[in-house]
Amino acid sequence: MIERTHFNKTDIGGEILPILTTGLYRDSLDALREYIQNSIDAGASDVEVRIDPDTVGISDNGSGMTLAEARKALRLGISEKNPTVNVGFRGIGIYSAFNLCDTLEIFTKSAEEQNGSCLKFDFKTIRTQLLKDQERRKQGLPSKLYLEKLLEDSVYVERDEEKIVDDHGTKTIMSGIQGDTYARLADWKEVESYLQNTVPLPFHPEFRFGPKIQRKFEEEDYRVVNLLLAINDRRSQLYRPYTNAMFARGGKYPEKFFPLKDGGTHFGFAWVCVNDERKVLRDTPLRGLLIKKFGFSIATRAYLEPYFNRPVFNRRITGEIIIQHPNLLPNAARSDFENNSTRQEFLEALPRFVKVLSDWANKIQEKEKASDVLEDVTARLQEINKVLPAERRDKDKLLGYNVELANLEHKLKTHSKTLEADTKASDEYKSAQKMLKECKAFVRKGLSGTVQASKQLEKDVVKAIQAELHFPKGRPAKTATDLISILEGAGLQLSAELRTALTVFESECLRSYVDQTTYESLLADFKEILEERF
């Protein structure tokens, strides 16, 4: 008979703990996310995160834990949470602060019990033991530190005699924060940004699309949590990062909801907002859609970008994909979903979803482009209409206007279908066509050189002036002024050195070789190219 030696508890080395925690929680802020996730799983509606020089506290009004539940929470890699309804379900997150602090205390109380419980983790002692064991191995001695022995004296649960939690809920306290960790935790902007993008927060009351999206969340039973952040003396309620200012014109077009499904399989839904100008959104971190499961972010907003025909289309929209399918489970690092058959179906459905989304957004963006062209053409026609009577005998200038009017006519014709379908722009479009026709006729007669045409020109002068007086005044033409303003308008960040180089190139090279009309034409073409790409 073959003799077998089976794997046992002494074969699990203590080094597995730092390996797990460091590998899964590479960002020091991930611990905040993990403990807030526990609050969400406990049904909390309010969470407070307080960061002081030596401690970090996270408290909630959730259901809390009984003594028996607290004892089970100590287990490593074992969880009784249902992965289809809970964010944290692997039994690892409670150890996420292992490398951040010396001690971790979790005070918790269920409404069912009179006294609360306290879970205590002496991470500093554990780390010290691991270092000693490493020294043994350096000396060629065998390791004596397996996982059970490492944790048995440093991790325990006891009754909370101090009654830190009065009614029900949980308070997590990390003490002895590591110096390099605290430097990052004390950065308000960085912590705020991280939590805004990883925690299911409500919308800011001033975000114009927030109320309707929030109603959709309620219909879909999608939970959000009120989060109060306090760092030293600063204290503020946090909201999702969306604002009206992120759009070029404050948010001209309403949000749109899209189902995400493939045949009979429903993966979730998305809410999407598109920029109200044919440009990328002003706020770079908010460009694209963020995938969320149970309110917590999966991957980054760049996840969907490869599915767009052109990356710029993804950068002109913002929003979130809310995953509801129970079998789409986030991996431990929250960088993607676990690899299973449902994930494969999800990935196959994304191209079709993106196409529907792109068609909707592109229709709006084409409408904006047509509107911009109409404004520019209208403004230019008004200028030409005003000067034509005075220049009716200058054949060279009339020839120039003849070419320009043909170009203006081509621009209008390119967007004719969009403008005709737009009820708000159709009247102005008709007026522009009428003035274009009159200007063209005026120029043709001026170029004919006949006495009869000259007399007719006199009549047309009066007619043109009258038409100009009654023509609706549009906004000033959107003229391209210089290279720097165009680049910054496209959302590009320019260094001081690059700005200086561009200024020299523009003044010493470009303007030295072309006249003003050609210069403006080149800038207009360049502006249009940038709008297409950025």
PDB file of N, CA and C in Angstrom, residues 258-260 289 303-310 313-314 317 321 349-361:
ATOM      1  N   PHE A 258     -30.052  53.002 -20.695  1.00  0.00           N
ATOM      2  CA  PHE A 258     -29.900  51.928 -21.671  1.00  0.00           C
ATOM      3  C   PHE A 258     -29.904  50.581 -20.953  1.00  0.00           C
ATOM      4  N   PRO A 259     -30.703  49.622 -21.416  1.00  0.00           N
ATOM      5  CA  PRO A 259     -30.600  48.268 -20.850  1.00  0.00           C
ATOM      6  C   PRO A 259     -29.352  47.594 -21.400  1.00  0.00           C
ATOM      7  N   LEU A 260     -28.715  46.792 -20.595  1.00  0.00           N
ATOM      8  CA  LEU A 260     -27.555  46.025 -21.040  1.00  0.00           C
ATOM      9  C   LEU A 260     -27.951  44.556 -20.995  1.00  0.00           C
ATOM     10  N   LEU A 289     -17.658  55.542 -19.196  1.00  0.00           N
ATOM     11  CA  LEU A 289     -18.598  54.911 -18.280  1.00  0.00           C
ATOM     12  C   LEU A 289     -17.848  54.072 -17.240  1.00  0.00           C
ATOM     13  N   TYR A 303     -12.338  51.006 -19.385  1.00  0.00           N
ATOM     14  CA  TYR A 303     -12.673  49.603 -19.647  1.00  0.00           C
ATOM     15  C   TYR A 303     -13.396  49.433 -20.985  1.00  0.00           C
ATOM     16  N   LEU A 304     -14.329  50.338 -21.294  1.00  0.00           N
ATOM     17  CA  LEU A 304     -15.140  50.205 -22.508  1.00  0.00           C
ATOM     18  C   LEU A 304     -14.512  50.845 -23.735  1.00  0.00           C
ATOM     19  N   GLU A 305     -13.470  51.636 -23.544  1.00  0.00           N
ATOM     20  CA  GLU A 305     -12.924  52.410 -24.655  1.00  0.00           C
ATOM     21  C   GLU A 305     -12.541  51.555 -25.870  1.00  0.00           C
ATOM     22  N   PRO A 306     -11.973  50.348 -25.700  1.00  0.00           N
ATOM     23  CA  PRO A 306     -11.624  49.535 -26.875  1.00  0.00           C
ATOM     24  C   PRO A 306     -12.828  49.129 -27.721  1.00  0.00           C
ATOM     25  N   TYR A 307     -14.034  49.204 -27.155  1.00  0.00           N
ATOM     26  CA  TYR A 307     -15.227  48.799 -27.897  1.00  0.00           C
ATOM     27  C   TYR A 307     -15.771  49.918 -28.785  1.00  0.00           C
ATOM     28  N   PHE A 308     -15.274  51.129 -28.618  1.00  0.00           N
ATOM     29  CA  PHE A 308     -15.705  52.252 -29.448  1.00  0.00           C
ATOM     30  C   PHE A 308     -14.855  52.309 -30.715  1.00  0.00           C
ATOM     31  N   ASN A 309     -15.483  52.650 -31.840  1.00  0.00           N
ATOM     32  CA  ASN A 309     -14.742  52.773 -33.095  1.00  0.00           C
ATOM     33  C   ASN A 309     -13.639  53.811 -32.983  1.00  0.00           C
ATOM     34  N   ARG A 310     -13.947  54.881 -32.245  1.00  0.00           N
ATOM     35  CA  ARG A 310     -12.948  55.923 -32.010  1.00  0.00           C
ATOM     36  C   ARG A 310     -12.965  56.277 -30.534  1.00  0.00           C
ATOM     37  N   PHE A 313     -15.151  59.100 -28.875  1.00  0.00           N
ATOM     38  CA  PHE A 313     -16.583  58.968 -28.589  1.00  0.00           C
ATOM     39  C   PHE A 313     -16.814  58.587 -27.130  1.00  0.00           C
ATOM     40  N   ASN A 314     -15.925  57.753 -26.573  1.00  0.00           N
ATOM     41  CA  ASN A 314     -16.044  57.370 -25.163  1.00  0.00           C
ATOM     42  C   ASN A 314     -15.733  58.551 -24.256  1.00  0.00           C
ATOM     43  N   ILE A 317     -18.708  61.216 -23.326  1.00  0.00           N
ATOM     44  CA  ILE A 317     -19.839  60.811 -22.497  1.00  0.00           C
ATOM     45  C   ILE A 317     -19.373  60.528 -21.077  1.00  0.00           C
ATOM     46  N   ILE A 321     -22.433  52.015 -15.622  1.00  0.00           N
ATOM     47  CA  ILE A 321     -23.120  50.756 -15.948  1.00  0.00           C
ATOM     48  C   ILE A 321     -23.355  50.037 -14.630  1.00  0.00           C
ATOM     49  N   ALA A 349     -21.729  40.880 -25.364  1.00  0.00           N
ATOM     50  CA  ALA A 349     -22.844  41.829 -25.483  1.00  0.00           C
ATOM     51  C   ALA A 349     -22.372  43.279 -25.551  1.00  0.00           C
ATOM     52  N   LEU A 350     -21.170  43.552 -25.065  1.00  0.00           N
ATOM     53  CA  LEU A 350     -20.689  44.934 -24.993  1.00  0.00           C
ATOM     54  C   LEU A 350     -20.605  45.642 -26.343  1.00  0.00           C
ATOM     55  N   PRO A 351     -20.101  45.004 -27.423  1.00  0.00           N
ATOM     56  CA  PRO A 351     -20.046  45.718 -28.710  1.00  0.00           C
ATOM     57  C   PRO A 351     -21.414  46.194 -29.191  1.00  0.00           C
ATOM     58  N   ARG A 352     -22.442  45.377 -29.008  1.00  0.00           N
ATOM     59  CA  ARG A 352     -23.791  45.776 -29.438  1.00  0.00           C
ATOM     60  C   ARG A 352     -24.322  46.901 -28.562  1.00  0.00           C
ATOM     61  N   PHE A 353     -24.046  46.818 -27.267  1.00  0.00           N
ATOM     62  CA  PHE A 353     -24.452  47.877 -26.351  1.00  0.00           C
ATOM     63  C   PHE A 353     -23.782  49.202 -26.714  1.00  0.00           C
ATOM     64  N   VAL A 354     -22.494  49.147 -26.980  1.00  0.00           N
ATOM     65  CA  VAL A 354     -21.735  50.349 -27.331  1.00  0.00           C
ATOM     66  C   VAL A 354     -22.237  50.954 -28.634  1.00  0.00           C
ATOM     67  N   LYS A 355     -22.636  50.119 -29.594  1.00  0.00           N
ATOM     68  CA  LYS A 355     -23.146  50.644 -30.871  1.00  0.00           C
ATOM     69  C   LYS A 355     -24.445  51.432 -30.666  1.00  0.00           C
ATOM     70  N   VAL A 356     -25.358  50.878 -29.871  1.00  0.00           N
ATOM     71  CA  VAL A 356     -26.615  51.587 -29.594  1.00  0.00           C
ATOM     72  C   VAL A 356     -26.331  52.906 -28.893  1.00  0.00           C
ATOM     73  N   LEU A 357     -25.450  52.851 -27.927  1.00  0.00           N
ATOM     74  CA  LEU A 357     -25.058  54.050 -27.180  1.00  0.00           C
ATOM     75  C   LEU A 357     -24.405  55.073 -28.102  1.00  0.00           C
ATOM     76  N   SER A 358     -23.510  54.617 -28.973  1.00  0.00           N
ATOM     77  CA  SER A 358     -22.791  55.520 -29.879  1.00  0.00           C
ATOM     78  C   SER A 358     -23.736  56.184 -30.867  1.00  0.00           C
ATOM     79  N   ASP A 359     -24.704  55.428 -31.377  1.00  0.00           N
ATOM     80  CA  ASP A 359     -25.669  55.989 -32.331  1.00  0.00           C
ATOM     81  C   ASP A 359     -26.459  57.124 -31.687  1.00  0.00           C
ATOM     82  N   TRP A 360     -26.869  56.909 -30.433  1.00  0.00           N
ATOM     83  CA  TRP A 360     -27.619  57.949 -29.721  1.00  0.00           C
ATOM     84  C   TRP A 360     -26.749  59.188 -29.501  1.00  0.00           C
ATOM     85  N   ALA A 361     -25.538  58.968 -28.988  1.00  0.00           N
ATOM     86  CA  ALA A 361     -24.642  60.098 -28.697  1.00  0.00           C
ATOM     87  C   ALA A 361     -24.229  60.813 -29.971  1.00  0.00           C
TER      88      ALA A 361
END
